[in-house]
Coordinates of C-alpha atoms and ligand atoms in Angstrom, one line a residue:
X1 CA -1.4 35.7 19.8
X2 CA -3.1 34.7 22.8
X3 CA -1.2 36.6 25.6
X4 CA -2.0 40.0 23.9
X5 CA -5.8 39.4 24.4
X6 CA -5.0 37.9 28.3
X7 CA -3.0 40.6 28.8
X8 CA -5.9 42.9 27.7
X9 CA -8.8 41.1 29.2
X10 CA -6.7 41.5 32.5
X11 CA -6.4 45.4 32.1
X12 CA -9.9 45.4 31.5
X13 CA -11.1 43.6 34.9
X14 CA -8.1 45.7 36.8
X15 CA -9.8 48.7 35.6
X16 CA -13.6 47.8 36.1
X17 CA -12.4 46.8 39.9
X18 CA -11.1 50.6 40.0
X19 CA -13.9 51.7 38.7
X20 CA -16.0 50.5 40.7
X21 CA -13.8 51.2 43.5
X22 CA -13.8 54.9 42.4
X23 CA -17.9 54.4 42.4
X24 CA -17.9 53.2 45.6
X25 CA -15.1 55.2 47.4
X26 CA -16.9 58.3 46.2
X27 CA -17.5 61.4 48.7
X28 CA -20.7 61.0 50.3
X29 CA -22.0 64.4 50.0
X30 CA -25.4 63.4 50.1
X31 CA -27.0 63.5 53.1
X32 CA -30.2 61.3 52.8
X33 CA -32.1 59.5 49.9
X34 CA -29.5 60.0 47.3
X35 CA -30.9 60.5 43.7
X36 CA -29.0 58.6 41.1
X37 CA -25.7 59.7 40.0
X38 CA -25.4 62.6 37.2
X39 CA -22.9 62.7 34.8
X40 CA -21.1 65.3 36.3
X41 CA -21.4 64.2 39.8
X42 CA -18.2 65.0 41.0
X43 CA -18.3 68.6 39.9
X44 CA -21.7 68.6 41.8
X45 CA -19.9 67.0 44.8
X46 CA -17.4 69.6 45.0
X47 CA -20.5 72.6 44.5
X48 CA -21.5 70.7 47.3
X49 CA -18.3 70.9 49.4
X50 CA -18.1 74.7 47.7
X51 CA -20.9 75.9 49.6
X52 CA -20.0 74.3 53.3
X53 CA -16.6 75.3 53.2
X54 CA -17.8 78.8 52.1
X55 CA -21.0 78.7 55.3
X56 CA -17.8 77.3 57.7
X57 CA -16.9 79.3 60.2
X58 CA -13.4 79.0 59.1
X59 CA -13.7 81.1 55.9
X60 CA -17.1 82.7 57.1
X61 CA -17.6 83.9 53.9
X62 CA -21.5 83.0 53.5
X63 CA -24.6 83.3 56.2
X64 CA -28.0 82.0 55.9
X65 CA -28.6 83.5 52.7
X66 CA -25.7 83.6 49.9
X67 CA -25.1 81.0 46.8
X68 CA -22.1 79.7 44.9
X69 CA -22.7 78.3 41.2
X70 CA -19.9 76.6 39.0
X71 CA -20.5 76.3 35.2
X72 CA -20.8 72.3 33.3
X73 CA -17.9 71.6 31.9
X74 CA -19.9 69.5 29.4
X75 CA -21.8 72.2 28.3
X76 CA -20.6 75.8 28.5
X77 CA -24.2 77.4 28.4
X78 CA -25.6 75.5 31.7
X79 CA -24.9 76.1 35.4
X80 CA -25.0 74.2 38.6
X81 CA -26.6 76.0 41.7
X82 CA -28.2 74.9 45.0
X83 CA -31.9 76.2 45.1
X84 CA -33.1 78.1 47.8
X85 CA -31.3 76.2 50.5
X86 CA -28.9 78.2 53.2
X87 CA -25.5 76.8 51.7
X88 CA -24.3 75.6 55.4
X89 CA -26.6 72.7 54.6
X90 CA -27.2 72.2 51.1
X91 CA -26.6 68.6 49.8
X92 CA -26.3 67.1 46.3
X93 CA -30.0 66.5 46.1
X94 CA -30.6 70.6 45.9
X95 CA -28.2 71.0 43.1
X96 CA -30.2 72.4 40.0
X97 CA -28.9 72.8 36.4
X98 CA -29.6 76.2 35.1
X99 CA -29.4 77.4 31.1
X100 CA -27.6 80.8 31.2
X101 CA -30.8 82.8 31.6
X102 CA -30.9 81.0 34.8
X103 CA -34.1 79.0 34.3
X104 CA -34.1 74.9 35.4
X105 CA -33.0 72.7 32.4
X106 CA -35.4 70.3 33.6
X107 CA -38.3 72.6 33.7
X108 CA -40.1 75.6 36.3
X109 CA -39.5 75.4 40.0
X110 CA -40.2 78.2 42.2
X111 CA -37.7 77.1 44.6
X112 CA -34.7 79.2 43.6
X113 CA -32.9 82.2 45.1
X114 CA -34.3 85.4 43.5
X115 CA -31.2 86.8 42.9
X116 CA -29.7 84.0 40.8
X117 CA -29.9 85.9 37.7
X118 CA -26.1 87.1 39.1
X119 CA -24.9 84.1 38.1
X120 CA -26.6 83.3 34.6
X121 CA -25.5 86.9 33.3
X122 CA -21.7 86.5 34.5
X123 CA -21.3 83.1 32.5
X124 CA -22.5 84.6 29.4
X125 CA -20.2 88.0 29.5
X126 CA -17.3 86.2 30.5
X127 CA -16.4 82.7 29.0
X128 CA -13.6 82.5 31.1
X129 CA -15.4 82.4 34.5
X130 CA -16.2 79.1 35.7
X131 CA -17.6 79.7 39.6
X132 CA -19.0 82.5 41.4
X133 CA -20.5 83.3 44.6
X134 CA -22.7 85.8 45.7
X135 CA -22.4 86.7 49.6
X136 CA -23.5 89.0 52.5
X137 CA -20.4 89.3 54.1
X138 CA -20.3 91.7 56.7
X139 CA -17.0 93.1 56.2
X140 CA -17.6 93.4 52.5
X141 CA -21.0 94.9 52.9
X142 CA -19.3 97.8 55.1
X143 CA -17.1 98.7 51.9
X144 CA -19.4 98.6 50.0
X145 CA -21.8 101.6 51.6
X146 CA -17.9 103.5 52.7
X147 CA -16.6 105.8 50.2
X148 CA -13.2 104.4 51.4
X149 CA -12.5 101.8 48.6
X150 CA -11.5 98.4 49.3
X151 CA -8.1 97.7 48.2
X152 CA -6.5 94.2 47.3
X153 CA -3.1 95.1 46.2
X154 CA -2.8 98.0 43.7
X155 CA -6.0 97.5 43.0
X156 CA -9.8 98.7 43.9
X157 CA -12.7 96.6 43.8
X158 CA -15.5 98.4 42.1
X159 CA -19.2 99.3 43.7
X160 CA -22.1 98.1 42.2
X161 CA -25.1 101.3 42.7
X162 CA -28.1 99.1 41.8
X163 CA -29.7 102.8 42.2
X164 CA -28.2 103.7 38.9
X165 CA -29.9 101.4 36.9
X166 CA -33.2 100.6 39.1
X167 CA -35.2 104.0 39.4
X168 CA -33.0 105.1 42.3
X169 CA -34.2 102.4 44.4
X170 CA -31.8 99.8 46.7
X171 CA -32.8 96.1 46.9
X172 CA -31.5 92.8 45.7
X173 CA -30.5 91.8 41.8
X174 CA -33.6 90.0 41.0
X175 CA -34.2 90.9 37.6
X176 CA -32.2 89.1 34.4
X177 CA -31.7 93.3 33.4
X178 CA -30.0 94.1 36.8
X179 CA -27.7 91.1 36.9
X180 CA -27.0 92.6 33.2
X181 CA -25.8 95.6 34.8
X182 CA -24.2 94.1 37.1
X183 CA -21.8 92.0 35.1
X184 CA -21.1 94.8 32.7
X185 CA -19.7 96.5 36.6
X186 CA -17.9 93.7 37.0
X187 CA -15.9 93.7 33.8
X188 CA -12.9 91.3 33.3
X189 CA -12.6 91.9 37.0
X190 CA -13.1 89.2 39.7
X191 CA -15.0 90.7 42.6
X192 CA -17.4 93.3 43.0
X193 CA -19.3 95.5 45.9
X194 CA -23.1 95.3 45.9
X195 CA -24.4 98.5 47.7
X196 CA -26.3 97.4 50.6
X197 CA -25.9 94.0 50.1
X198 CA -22.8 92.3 49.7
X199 CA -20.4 90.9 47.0
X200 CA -20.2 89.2 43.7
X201 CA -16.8 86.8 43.3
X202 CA -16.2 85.1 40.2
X203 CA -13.4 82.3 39.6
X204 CA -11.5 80.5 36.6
X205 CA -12.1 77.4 38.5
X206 CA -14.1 76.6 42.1
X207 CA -11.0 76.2 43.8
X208 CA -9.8 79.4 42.7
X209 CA -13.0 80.6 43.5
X210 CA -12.6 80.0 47.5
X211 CA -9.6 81.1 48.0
X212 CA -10.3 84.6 46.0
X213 CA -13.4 85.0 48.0
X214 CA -11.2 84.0 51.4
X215 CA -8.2 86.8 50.5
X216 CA -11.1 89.3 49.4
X217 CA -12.7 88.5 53.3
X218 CA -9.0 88.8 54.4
X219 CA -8.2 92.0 52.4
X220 CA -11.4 93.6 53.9
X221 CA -10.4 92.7 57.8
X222 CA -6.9 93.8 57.2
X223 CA -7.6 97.5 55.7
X224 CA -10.6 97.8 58.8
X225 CA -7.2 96.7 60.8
X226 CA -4.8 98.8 59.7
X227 CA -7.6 101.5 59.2
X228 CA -7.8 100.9 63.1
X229 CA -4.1 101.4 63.5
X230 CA -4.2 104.9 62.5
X231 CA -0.8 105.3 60.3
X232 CA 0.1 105.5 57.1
X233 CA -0.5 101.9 54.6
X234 CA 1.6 100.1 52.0
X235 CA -1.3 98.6 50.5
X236 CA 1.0 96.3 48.8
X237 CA 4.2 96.0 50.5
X238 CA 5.1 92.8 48.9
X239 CA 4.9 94.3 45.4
X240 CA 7.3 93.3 42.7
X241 CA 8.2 95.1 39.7
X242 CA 5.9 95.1 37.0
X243 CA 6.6 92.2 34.2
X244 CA 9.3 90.7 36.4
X245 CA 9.1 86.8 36.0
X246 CA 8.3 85.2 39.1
X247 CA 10.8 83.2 40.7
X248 CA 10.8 79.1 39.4
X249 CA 9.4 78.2 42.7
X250 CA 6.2 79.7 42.5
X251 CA 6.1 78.4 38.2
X252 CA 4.4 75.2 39.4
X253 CA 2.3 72.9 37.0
X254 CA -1.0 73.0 36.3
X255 CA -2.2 69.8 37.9
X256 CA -4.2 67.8 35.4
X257 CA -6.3 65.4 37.6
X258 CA -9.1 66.8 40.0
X259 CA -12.5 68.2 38.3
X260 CA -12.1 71.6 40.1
X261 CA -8.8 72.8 38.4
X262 CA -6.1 74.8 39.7
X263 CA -2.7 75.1 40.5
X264 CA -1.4 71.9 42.8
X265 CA -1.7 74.9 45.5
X266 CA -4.9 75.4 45.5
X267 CA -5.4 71.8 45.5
X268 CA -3.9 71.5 48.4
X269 CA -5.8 74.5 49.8
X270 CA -9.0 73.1 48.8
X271 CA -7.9 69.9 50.1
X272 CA -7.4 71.4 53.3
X273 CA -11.1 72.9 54.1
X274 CA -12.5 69.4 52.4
X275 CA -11.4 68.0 55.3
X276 CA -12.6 70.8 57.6
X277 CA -16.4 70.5 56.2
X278 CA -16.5 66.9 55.2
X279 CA -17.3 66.0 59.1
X280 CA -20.6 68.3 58.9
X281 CA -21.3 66.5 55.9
X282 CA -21.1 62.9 56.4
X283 CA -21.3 63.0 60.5
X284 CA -24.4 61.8 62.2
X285 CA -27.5 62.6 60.8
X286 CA -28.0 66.7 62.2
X287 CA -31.4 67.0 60.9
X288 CA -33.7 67.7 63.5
X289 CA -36.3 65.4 65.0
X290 CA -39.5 66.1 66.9
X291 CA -37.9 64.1 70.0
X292 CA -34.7 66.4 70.4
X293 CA -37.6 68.8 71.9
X294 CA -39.8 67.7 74.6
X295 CA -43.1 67.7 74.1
X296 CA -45.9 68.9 76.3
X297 CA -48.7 66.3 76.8
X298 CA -51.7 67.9 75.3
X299 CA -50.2 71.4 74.1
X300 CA -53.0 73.8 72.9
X301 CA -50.9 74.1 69.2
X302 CA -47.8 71.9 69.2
X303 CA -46.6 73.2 66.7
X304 CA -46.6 76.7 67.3
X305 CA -44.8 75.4 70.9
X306 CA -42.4 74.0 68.9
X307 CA -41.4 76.5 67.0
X308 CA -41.4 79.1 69.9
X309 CA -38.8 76.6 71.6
X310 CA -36.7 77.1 68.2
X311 CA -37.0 80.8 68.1
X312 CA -35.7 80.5 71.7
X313 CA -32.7 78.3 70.8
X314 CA -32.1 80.0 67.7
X315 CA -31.7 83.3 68.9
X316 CA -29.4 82.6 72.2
X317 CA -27.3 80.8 69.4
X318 CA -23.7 81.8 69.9
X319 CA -23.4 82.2 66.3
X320 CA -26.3 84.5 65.9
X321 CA -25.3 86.3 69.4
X322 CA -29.5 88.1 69.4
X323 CA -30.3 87.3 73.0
X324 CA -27.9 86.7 76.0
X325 CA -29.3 85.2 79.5
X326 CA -32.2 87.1 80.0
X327 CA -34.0 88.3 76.5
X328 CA -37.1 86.9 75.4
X329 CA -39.4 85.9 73.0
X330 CA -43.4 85.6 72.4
X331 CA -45.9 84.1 70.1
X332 CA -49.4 85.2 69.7
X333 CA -51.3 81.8 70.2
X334 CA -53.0 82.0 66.3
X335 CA -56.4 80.8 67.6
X336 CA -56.8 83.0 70.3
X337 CA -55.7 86.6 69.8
X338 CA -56.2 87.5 73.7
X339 CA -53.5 85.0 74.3
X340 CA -49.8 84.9 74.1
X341 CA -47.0 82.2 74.8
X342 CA -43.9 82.8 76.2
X343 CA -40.9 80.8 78.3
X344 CA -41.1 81.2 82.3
X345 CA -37.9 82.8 83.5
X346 CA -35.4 80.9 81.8
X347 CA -32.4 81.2 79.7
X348 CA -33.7 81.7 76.2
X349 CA -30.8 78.6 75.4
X350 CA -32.2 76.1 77.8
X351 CA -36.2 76.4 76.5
X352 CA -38.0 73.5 75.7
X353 CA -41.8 73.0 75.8
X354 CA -42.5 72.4 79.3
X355 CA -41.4 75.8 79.9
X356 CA -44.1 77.4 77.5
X357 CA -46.9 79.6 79.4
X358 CA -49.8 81.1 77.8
X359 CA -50.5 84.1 79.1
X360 CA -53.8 86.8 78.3
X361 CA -52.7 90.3 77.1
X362 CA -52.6 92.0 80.7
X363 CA -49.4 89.1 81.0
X364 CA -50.8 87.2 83.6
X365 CA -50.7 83.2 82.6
X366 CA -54.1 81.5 82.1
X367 CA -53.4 78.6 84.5
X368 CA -52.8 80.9 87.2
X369 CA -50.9 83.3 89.0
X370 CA -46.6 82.0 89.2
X371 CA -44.0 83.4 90.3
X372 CA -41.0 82.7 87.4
X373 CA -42.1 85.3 84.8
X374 CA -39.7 87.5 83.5
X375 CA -40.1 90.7 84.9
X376 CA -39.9 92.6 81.7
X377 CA -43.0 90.4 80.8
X378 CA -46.1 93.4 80.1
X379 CA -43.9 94.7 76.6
X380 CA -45.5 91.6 75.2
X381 CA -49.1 91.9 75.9
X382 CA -48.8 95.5 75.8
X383 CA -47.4 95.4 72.5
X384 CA -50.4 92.9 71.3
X385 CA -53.1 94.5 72.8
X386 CA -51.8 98.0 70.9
X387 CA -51.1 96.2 67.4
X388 CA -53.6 93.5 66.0
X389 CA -51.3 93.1 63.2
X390 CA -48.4 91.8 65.1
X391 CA -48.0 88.2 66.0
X392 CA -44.6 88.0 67.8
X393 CA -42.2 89.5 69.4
X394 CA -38.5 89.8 70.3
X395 CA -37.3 91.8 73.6
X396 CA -33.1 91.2 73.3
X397 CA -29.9 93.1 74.7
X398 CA -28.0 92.9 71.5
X399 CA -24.8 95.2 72.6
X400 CA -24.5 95.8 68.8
X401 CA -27.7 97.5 69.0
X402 CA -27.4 99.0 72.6
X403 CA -24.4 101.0 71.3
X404 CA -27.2 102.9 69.1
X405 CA -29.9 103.6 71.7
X406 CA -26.3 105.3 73.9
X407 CA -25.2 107.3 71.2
X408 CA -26.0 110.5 69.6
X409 CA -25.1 108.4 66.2
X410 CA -28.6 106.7 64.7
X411 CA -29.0 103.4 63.3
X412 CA -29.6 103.4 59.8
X413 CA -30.6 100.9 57.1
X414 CA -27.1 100.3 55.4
X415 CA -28.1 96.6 54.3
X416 CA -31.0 95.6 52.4
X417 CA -31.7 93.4 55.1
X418 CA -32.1 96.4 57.8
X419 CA -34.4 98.5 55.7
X420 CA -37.6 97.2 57.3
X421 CA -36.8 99.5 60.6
X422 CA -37.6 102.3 58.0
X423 CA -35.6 105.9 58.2
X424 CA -35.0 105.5 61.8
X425 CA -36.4 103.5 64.6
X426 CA -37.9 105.2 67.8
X427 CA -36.4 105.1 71.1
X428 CA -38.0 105.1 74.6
X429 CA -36.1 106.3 77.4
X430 CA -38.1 105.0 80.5
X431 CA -37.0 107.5 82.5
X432 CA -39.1 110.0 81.2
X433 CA -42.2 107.5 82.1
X434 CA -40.7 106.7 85.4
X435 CA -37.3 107.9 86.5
X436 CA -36.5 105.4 89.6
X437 CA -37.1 102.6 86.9
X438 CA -34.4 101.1 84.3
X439 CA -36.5 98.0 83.1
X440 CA -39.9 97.8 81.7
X441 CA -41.4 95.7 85.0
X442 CA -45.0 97.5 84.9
X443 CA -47.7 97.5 83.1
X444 CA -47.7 101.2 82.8
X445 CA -44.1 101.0 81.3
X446 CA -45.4 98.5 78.9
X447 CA -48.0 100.6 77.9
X448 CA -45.4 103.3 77.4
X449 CA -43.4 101.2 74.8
X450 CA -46.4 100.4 73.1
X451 CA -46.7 104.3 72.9
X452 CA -43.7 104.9 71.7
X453 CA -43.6 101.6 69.5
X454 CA -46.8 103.2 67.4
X455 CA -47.0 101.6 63.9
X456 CA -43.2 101.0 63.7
X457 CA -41.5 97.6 63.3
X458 CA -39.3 98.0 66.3
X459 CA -38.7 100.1 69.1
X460 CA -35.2 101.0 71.0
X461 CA -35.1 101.1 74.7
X462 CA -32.3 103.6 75.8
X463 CA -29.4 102.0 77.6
X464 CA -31.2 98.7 77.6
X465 CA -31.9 97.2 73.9
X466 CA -35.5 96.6 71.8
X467 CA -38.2 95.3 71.5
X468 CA -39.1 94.0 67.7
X469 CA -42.6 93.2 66.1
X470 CA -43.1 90.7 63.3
X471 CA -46.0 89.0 61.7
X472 CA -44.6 85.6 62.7
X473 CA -42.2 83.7 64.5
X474 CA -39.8 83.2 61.4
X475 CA -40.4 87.0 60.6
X476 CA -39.2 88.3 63.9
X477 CA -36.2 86.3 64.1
X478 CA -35.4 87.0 60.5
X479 CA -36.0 90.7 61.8
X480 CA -33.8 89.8 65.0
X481 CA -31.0 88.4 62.4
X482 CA -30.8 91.4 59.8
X483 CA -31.1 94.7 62.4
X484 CA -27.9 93.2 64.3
X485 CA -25.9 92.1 61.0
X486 CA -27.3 96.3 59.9
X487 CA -26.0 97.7 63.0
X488 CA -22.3 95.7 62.6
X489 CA -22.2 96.9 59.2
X490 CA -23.0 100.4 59.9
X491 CA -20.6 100.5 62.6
X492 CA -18.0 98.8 60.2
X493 CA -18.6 101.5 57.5
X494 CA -18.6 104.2 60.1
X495 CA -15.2 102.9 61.6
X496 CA -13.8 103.0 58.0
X497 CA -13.6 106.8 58.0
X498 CA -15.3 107.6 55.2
X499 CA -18.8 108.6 54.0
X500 CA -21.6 106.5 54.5
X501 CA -24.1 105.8 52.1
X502 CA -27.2 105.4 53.8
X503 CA -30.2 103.2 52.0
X504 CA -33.8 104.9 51.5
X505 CA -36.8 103.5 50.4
X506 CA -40.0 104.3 51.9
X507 CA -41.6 100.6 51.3
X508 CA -40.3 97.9 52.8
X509 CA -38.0 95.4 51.1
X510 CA -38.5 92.0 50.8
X511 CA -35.1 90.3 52.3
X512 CA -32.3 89.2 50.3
X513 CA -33.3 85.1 49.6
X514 CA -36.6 85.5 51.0
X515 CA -40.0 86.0 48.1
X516 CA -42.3 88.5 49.3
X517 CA -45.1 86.8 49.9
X518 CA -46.6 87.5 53.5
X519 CA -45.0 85.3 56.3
X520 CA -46.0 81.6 56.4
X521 CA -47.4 79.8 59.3
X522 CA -45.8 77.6 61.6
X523 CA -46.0 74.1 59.6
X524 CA -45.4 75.5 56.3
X525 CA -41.1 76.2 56.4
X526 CA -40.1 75.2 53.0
X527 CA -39.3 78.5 51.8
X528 CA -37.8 79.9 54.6
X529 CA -33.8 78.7 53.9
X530 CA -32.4 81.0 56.8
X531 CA -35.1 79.4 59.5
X532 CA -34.2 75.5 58.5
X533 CA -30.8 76.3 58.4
X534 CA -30.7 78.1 62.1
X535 CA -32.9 75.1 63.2
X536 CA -30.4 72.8 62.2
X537 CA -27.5 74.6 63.9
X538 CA -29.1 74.7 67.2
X539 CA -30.2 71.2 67.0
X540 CA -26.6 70.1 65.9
X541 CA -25.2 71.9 68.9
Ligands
LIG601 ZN1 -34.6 93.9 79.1
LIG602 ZN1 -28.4 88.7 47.0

């Protein structure tokens, strides 16, 4: 009777070695300072992995803003989500657990994405769903102001009107009642438009989940494709006949292990973008340091210096594509409103500190006359001396915008994002103010676009590009970000053929992710998920 118990003591240390093994063997999705395990930490692991392979370029399904849930298996009425963090970066320490009215199991916080309520309200209609993802995906966004639907096989995916069921007025789901609505839209379907904002994806597993919300992406690109073609579409020329049984190849097993679920190929799908993101994850610490920017010796406000050397870097980032070789940006020095910083005449992509001048609002610098100024320099202290309110400002070439300021077609708010420029922006032709010229290189010509500026957020220069206002550094590059991704949207829903549904409100809209409390200063970033996220790209680069 002995070897039984032998036997079973040896099972018993075989499987604590495995254990532990498995412990210790276990993806290291956490970036820094990792909190103790929970007792789902593999399903918060692969949220984890959810929301970089979603931010990847590879499936470029998410942006800055965006968020992917999945629901506890343990208990059917809580959710896992990241809080307010852009999901390119999000690590197992953001991972919240939500009850399904989308407040914190473990008690307030008021770092969460507004619009969470989305997911909440999905879990309770529909049992079955056990991910979903909320996105601003351009492509997607275009279909969903076009009256040309967006087809994925013989089917449409619906439009959500948020105007329908919110006093007439666009904007984000931020309300428990509109993400209500929005889930009785969505049905027993799987995806849905969001006027003006982007799309809803919901999954029977998080592995389904990606690759629904990589074929809708695909779907999307391929009708704007064949739309582009000009002919006649089989929108589903692979179709079979209805209640055929599919062929014994494709009848493969559900595949028991793995905490995401799916068939063995989606496993081997999500497998696949694992090991895409996993490098990102567990690389070399990305996060950025103060010494990755050089400093000045005795800087006047270091760290409004260093954040004008990120708003630089951000905006020349390739990903972004704001400001090619010769744009710029300023920063009204906070202690001194007569005074402005800006780089010398440099590629906005090579900035760092030392190239910082301060200049007073005629645009000369303070040290001293110098010769490597932009020429295009007097928009900027025109532009403060004209608007006390503004405290930065963007001058960029952004073709996606130049293509507006050369066409008879005006850019429009189409995205909630865009609907700061208002109805319409304003646009300066110079040569009406001086007709040998084509930049803005006086000071009378920056006086001009002041003019013509007035009390607006931005104004266009004809054949040339903009020059943009914001009440911070964060706020103009946010501002920078969402009137490009407005004008590729609007020239996506334009190139669709349809109608366009335009977006009207006569107050301006807080941005999608973003609370609406006034801009922060320099120091205080921890509710700005877009701005950490772009400073981590630039540093990583
Ligand atoms: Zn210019
Ligand atoms: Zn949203």
């Amino acid at each position: 009777m002995k070897t039984p118990s032998r036997l079973m003591a040896f099972c018993i240390a075989i499987f604590a070695v495995a254990l532990i093994w498995a412990t210790w063997s276990a993806p290291a999705v956490v970036a820094e300072n990792p909190a103790p395990s929970r007792p789902e930490q593999a399903l918060i692991d692969e949220l984890v992995l959810a929301n970089r392979m979603l931010a990847s370029d590879e499936l470029g399904f998410l942006d800055a803003f965006g968020h992917v849930s999945v629901r506890s298996r343990s208990n059917p009425n809580h959710y896992y989500i990241a809080r307010s963090v852009s999901p390119g970066i999000v690590t197992a320490n953001d991972i919240i657990e939500n009850d399904l009215d989308s407040k914190p199991v473990s008690g307030e916080r008021n770092d969460q994405y507004q619009d969470r309520f989305i997911h909440g309200e999905i879990y309770k209609a529909r049992p079955d769903v056990m991910a979903v993802v909320h996105s601003r995906t351009p492509e997607l966004a275009a279909f969903g102001v076009s009256s040309v639907p967006l087809r994925v096989g013989d089917n449409t995916v619906p439009i959500f009107d948020i105007r329908t069921v919110n006093n007439g007025r666009s904007g984000i789901v931020g309300t428990a009642a509109l993400a209500h609505s929005l889930a009785a839209s969505l049905g027993n379907r799987n995806a849905i438009l969001l006027l003006g904002h982007g799309a809803v994806v919901a999954g029977p597993s998080i592995y389904n989940l990606i690759d629904s919300a990589h074929g809708l992406r695909r779907a999307a690109q391929r009708q704007q494709q064949l739309i582009g073609l000009g002919g006649q579409w089989d929108s589903n020329p692979l179709r079979v006949a209805p209640n055929a049984p599919p062929p014994a190849a494709v009848q493969r097993p559900m595949v028991p292990t793995g905490t995401g679920g799916g068939t063995e190929a989606l496993e081997r799908i999500w497998e696949y973008w694992k090991q895409v993101v996993t490098p990102l994850i567990t690389g070399p610490n990305k996060l950025p340091h103060a010494d990755h920017v050089p400093r000045q010796a005795d800087g006047p406000d270091q760290a409004i210096i260093d954040d004008l050397v990120y708003a630089n870097r951000i905006l020349s980032y390739k990903g972004l594509g704001i400001l090619d070789a010769l744009g710029h940006v300023s920063v009204r020095d906070p202690r001194n409103p007569n005074h402005y910083f800006i780089a010398r005449y440099l590629s906005a992509a090579f900035v760092t500190a030392n190239d910082i001048t301060e200049n007073d609002l005629d645009s000369k610098p303070v040290a001293g006359p110098r010769s490597d100024q932009f020429q295009e320099i007097y928009m900027h202290g025109e532009i403060y001396k004209a608007r006390p309110d503004v405290m930065a400002i963007v001058h960029a070439h952004t073709p996606e915008i130049v293509v507006f300021t050369e066409s008879s077609v005006t850019m429009r708010p189409v995205i909630n994002g865009g609907m700061f420029m208002g109805e319409r922006l304003p646009i300066h032709d110079v040569r009406k103010f001086d007709p040998r010229e084509i930049l803005i290189r006086t000071p009378e010509l920056g006086r001009s676009v002041a003019m013509v500026l007035a009390n607006r957020p931005a104004v266009l220069l004809k054949g040339h590009g903009y020059a943009l206002t914001g009440s911070s550094l964060h706020d103009v590059v946010a501002r920078a970000y969402q009137l490009r991704m407005n004008a590729k949207v609007q020239e996506q829903a334009i190139a669709l053929g349809g109608k366009v549904t335009y977006l009207e409100q006569p107050e301006e809209a807080p941005l999608p992710g973003r609370t609406a409390v006034p801009a922060k200063s320099s120091s205080d970033v921890q509710d700005d998920p877009a701005w950490e996220y772009w400073k981590q790209l630039v540093v990583a680069k």
